[in-house]
XYZ file of C-alpha atoms in Angstrom:
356
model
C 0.000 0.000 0.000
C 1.625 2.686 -1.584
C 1.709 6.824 0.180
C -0.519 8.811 -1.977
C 1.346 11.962 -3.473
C -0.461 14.435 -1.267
C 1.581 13.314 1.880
C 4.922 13.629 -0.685
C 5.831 9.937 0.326
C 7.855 12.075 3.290
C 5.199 12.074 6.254
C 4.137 9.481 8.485
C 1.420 10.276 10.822
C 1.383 9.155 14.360
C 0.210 5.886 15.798
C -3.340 7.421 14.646
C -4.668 3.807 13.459
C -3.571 1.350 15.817
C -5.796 -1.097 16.752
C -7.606 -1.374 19.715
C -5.949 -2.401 22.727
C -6.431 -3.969 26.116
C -4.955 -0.693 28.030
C -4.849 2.889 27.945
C -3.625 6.135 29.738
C -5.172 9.068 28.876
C -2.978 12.223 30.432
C -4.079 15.779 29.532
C -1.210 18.533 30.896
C -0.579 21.755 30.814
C 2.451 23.412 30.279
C 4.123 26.376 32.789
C 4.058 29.810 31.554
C 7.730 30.679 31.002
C 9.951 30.077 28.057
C 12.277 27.338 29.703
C 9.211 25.141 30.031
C 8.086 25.354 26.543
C 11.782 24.876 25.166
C 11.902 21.515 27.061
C 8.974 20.671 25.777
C 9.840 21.630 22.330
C 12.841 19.561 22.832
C 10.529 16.166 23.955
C 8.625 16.341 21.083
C 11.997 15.425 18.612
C 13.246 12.487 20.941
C 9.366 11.272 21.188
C 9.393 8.551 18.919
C 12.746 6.766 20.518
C 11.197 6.941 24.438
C 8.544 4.539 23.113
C 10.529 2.764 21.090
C 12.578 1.777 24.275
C 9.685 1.336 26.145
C 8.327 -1.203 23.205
C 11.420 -2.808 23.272
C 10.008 -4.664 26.434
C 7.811 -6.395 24.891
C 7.281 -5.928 20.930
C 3.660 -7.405 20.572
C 2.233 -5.590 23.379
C 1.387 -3.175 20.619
C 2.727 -0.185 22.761
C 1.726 3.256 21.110
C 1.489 6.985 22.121
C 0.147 9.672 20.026
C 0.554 13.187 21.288
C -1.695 16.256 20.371
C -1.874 19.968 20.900
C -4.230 22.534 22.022
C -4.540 25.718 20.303
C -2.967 28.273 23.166
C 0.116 25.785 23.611
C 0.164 25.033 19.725
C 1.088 29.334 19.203
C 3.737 29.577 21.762
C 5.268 25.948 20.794
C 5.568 26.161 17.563
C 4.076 29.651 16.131
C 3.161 29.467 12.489
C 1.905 28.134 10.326
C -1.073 26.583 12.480
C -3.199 23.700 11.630
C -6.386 25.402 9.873
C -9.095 24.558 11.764
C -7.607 24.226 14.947
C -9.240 26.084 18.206
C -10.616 25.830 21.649
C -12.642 22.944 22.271
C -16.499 24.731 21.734
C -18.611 24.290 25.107
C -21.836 23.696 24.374
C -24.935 24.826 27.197
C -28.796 23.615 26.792
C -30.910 23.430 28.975
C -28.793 21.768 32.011
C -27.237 19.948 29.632
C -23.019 21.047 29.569
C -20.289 20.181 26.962
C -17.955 21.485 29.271
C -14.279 22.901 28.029
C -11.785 22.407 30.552
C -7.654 23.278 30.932
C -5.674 21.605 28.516
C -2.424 22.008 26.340
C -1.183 18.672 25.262
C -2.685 14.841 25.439
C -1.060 12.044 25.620
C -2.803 8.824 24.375
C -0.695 5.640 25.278
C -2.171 2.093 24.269
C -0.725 -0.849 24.706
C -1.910 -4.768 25.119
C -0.720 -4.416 28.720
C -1.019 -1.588 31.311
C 2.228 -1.584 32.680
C 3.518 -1.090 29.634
C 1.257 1.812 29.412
C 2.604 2.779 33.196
C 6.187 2.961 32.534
C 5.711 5.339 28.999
C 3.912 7.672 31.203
C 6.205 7.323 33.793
C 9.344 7.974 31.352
C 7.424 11.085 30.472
C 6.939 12.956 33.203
C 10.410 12.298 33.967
C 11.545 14.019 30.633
C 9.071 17.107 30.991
C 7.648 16.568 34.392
C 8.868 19.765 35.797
C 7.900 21.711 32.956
C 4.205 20.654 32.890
C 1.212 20.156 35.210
C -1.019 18.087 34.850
C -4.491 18.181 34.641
C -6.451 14.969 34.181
C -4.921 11.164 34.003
C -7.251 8.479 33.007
C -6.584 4.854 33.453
C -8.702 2.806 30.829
C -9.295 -0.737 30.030
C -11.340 -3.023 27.927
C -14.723 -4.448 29.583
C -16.092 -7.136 29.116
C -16.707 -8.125 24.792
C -15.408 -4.572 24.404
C -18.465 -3.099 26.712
C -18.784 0.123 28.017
C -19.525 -0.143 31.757
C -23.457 0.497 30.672
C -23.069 -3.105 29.494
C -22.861 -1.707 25.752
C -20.415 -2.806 22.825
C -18.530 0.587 22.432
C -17.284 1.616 18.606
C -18.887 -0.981 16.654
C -19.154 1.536 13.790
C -15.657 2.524 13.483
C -14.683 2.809 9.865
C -11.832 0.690 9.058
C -9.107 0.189 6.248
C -9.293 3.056 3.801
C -11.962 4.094 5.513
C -10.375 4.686 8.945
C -7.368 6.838 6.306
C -9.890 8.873 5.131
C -11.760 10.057 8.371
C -8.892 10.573 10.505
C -6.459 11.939 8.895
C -5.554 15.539 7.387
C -4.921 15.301 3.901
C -4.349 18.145 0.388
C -6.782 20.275 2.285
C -4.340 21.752 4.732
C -0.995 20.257 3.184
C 1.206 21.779 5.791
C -0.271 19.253 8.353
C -1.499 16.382 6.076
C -1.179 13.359 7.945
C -2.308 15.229 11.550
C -5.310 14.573 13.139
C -7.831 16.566 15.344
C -8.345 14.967 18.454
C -11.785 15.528 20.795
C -11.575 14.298 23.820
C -14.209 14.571 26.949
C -14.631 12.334 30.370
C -17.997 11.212 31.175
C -19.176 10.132 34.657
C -22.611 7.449 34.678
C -25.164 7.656 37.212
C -24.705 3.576 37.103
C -27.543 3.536 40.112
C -29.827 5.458 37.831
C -29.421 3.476 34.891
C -29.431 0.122 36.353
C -33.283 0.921 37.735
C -33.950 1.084 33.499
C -35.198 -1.982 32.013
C -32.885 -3.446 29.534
C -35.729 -2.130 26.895
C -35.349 1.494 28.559
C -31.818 1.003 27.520
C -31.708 -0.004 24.453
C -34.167 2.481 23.161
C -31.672 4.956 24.934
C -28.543 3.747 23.109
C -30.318 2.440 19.474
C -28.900 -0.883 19.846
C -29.740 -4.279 21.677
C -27.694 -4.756 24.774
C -26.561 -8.152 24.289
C -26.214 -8.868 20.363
C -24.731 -5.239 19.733
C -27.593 -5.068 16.925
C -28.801 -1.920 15.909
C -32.556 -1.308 16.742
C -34.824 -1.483 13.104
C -35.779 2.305 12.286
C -39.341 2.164 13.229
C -38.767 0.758 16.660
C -35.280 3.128 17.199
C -36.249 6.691 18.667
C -34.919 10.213 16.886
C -33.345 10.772 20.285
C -31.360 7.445 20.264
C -27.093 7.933 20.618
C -26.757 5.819 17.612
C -28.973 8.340 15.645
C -28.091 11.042 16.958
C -24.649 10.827 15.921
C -24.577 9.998 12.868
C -23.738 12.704 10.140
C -24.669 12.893 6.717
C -23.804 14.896 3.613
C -25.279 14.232 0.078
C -26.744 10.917 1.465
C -23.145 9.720 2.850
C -22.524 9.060 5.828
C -19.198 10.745 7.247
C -17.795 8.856 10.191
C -14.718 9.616 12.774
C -12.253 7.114 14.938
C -12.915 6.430 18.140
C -11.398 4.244 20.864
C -13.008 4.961 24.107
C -12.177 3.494 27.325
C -13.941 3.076 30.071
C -12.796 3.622 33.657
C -13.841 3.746 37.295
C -12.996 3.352 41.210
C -15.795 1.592 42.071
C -14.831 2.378 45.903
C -15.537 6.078 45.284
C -18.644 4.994 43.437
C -17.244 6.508 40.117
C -17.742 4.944 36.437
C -17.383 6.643 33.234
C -16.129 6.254 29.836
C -13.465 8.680 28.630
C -14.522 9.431 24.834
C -11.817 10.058 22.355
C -12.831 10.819 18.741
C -10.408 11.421 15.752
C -10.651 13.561 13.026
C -10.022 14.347 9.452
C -11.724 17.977 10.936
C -13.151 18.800 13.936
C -16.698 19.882 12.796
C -17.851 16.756 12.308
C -17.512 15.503 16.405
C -18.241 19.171 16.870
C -21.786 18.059 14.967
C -22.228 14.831 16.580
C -21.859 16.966 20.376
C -24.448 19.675 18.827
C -27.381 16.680 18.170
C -26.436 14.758 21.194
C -26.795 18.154 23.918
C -28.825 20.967 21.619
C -30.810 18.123 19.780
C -31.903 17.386 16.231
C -34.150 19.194 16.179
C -33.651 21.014 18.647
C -34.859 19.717 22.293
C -34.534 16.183 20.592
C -31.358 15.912 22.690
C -29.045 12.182 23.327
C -31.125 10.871 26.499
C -28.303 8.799 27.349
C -26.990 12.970 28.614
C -29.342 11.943 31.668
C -27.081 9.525 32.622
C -23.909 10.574 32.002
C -22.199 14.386 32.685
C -19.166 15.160 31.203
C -16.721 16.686 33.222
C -13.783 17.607 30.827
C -13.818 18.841 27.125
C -10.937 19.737 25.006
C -9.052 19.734 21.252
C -6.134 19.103 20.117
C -4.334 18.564 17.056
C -1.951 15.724 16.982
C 0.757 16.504 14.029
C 2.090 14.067 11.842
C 5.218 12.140 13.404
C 7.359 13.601 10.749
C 6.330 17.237 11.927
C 6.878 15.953 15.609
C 10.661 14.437 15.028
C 11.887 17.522 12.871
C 10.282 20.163 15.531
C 13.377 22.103 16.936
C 14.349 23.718 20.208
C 14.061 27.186 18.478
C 11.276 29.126 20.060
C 8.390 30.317 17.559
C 8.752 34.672 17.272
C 7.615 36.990 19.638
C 4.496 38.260 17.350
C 3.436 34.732 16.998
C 3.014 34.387 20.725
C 1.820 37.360 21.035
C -0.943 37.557 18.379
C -2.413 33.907 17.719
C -5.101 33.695 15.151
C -8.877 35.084 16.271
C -10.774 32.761 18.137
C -14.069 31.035 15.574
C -17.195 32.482 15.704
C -19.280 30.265 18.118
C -22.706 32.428 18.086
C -23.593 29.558 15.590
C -23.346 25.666 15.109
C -22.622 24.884 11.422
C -24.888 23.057 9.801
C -24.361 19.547 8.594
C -23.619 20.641 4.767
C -20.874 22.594 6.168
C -19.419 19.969 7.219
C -18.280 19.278 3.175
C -14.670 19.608 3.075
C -13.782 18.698 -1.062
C -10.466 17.432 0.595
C -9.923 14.155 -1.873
C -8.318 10.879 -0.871
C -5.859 10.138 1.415
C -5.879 6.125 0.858
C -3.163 4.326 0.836
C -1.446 6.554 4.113
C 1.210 4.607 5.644
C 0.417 4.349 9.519
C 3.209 3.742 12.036
């Protein structure tokens, strides 16, 4: 499977693809406001790729992986311009009680591996290399339930696109060749009312989610609800149904009474999870809102942009200029969701991407 010439047979994006694993760390951070922290960090980013190939070394079919991404504020002072295109604060969304919140952020670190110590030492080897120029803000430890079940008792990310497929909806291609082979990254925790939802009947629950709890089949139309999650986010354009890659985890201390899923969607572009959040709290219409949101409150919100790993090992210790820290590109307009034609992007093929 040959590069296609958009990506210049040069880039190789990061670990975007992998397949699912057994493990996961999710670690959001941010990084200290002074010029010696960013430097280090600049510096990380170039010796990236051979920390986890040391780590791998352990044990090569453990699948270890990390893929690192980039919030808008950090992505200005780390590396100035040129920016990705459409990257930006992660848009909180309010209706009604419902709250897509955004929280503090700079960069994510998703680590995935077939075992979690694996996943453990990475993270570990990280903070040792940038610890002290970071905090950090939210660590999630994740792992696979039971038949890949959320801990609702659903199959989680039976419709993620694979193959070509998977190329094409996660990955930045011609449309913003200065980052083709990147990825937007949404990411969000979500803590479950598990009391509440266990009084539902296993009907209740399935009309919730769109799909039956035990054989992972999707509900037929006429018995599947507008406000269903499985309807809800799904986007169309010209009758075509445009997906993104997801690998959620879920996670818990069941001492402390706490169970969630952490959601993490990637992205060719962001508007089309932005979408997918807009039905599931605002509704489609409107007020038709994701009733599974009754349940389940999340508690963190944020995008990144997670660069190609040829961008990442050729990123040098040079700080961006003054004006480009200074000045970063105007914030979007958020008075107004776009609507689901606006999601069309004319951005062509990327098949045939090499992943790492």
């Amino acid at each position: 499977m040959s590069a296609p010439e958009e990506l210049k047979q040069t880039v190789l994006p990061q670990s975007v693809l992998a397949p699912l694993t057994r493990a996961a760390i999710f670690m959001v951070v941010c990084v200290k406001p002074d010029r010696e922290s960013y430097s280090t960090v600049r510096s990380f980013c170039g010796g990236l790729a051979g920390l986890i190939r040391a780590v791998e070394f352990r044990d090569i079919e453990a699948g270890l992986t990390c893929v690192v991404g980039f919030g808008s504020d950090a992505w200005d002072k780390l590396f100035g311009n040129p920016r990705p295109a459409e990257l930006h604060r992660f848009r909180e969304i309010r209706s009604n009680g419902r709250h897509a919140v955004s929280t503090p952020g700079d960069i994510l670190f998703h680590v995935r591996a077939r075992r979690m110590d694996l996943c453990f030492e990475l993270v570990m080897q990280i903070m040792q290399s940038i610890g002290e120029a970071v905090s950090t803000v939210d660590e999630v430890h994740g792992f696979r339930y039971f038949e890949d079940r959320d801990v609702m008792g659903f199959v989680d990310g039976t419709e993620n696109p694979r193959g070509d497929a998977a190329l094409e909806a996660a990955l930045v291609g011609g449309e913003d060749a200065s980052f083709a082979g990147g990825s937007y990254v949404i990411v969000q925790k979500y803590l479950h009312d598990m009391k509440a939802w266990n009084t539902l009947s296993t009907e209740g629950q399935e009309r919730i989610i769109g799909r039956r709890k035990l054989s992972d089949v999707e509900l037929e139309d006429a018995e599947k609800p507008t406000s269903a999650h499985s309807a809800l986010t799904v986007i169309e354009e010209d009758g075509k149904e445009i997906k993104i890659l997801r690998d959620n985890m879920p996670f818990g201390r069941p001492g402390y009474g706490e169970f969630g899923t952490y959601f993490i969607g990637y992205s060719r572009t962001p508007r089309i999870t932005e979408k997918m959040l807009e039905n599931m709290f605002v509704g489609r219409p409107p007020g038709n809102y994701d009733r599974l949101l009754d349940f389940s409150r999340a508690v963190t919100g944020n995008l990144f942009f997670a660069p190609s790993a040829t961008f990442l090992e050729t990123v040098g210790q040079e700080a961006p200029t003054v004006a480009a820290i200074a000045a970063p590109p105007p914030e979007p307009d958020l008075s107004s969701s776009p609507s689901v034609r606006d999601t069309s992007l004319g951005i062509g093929s990327l098949k045939g991407v090499r992943d790492e």
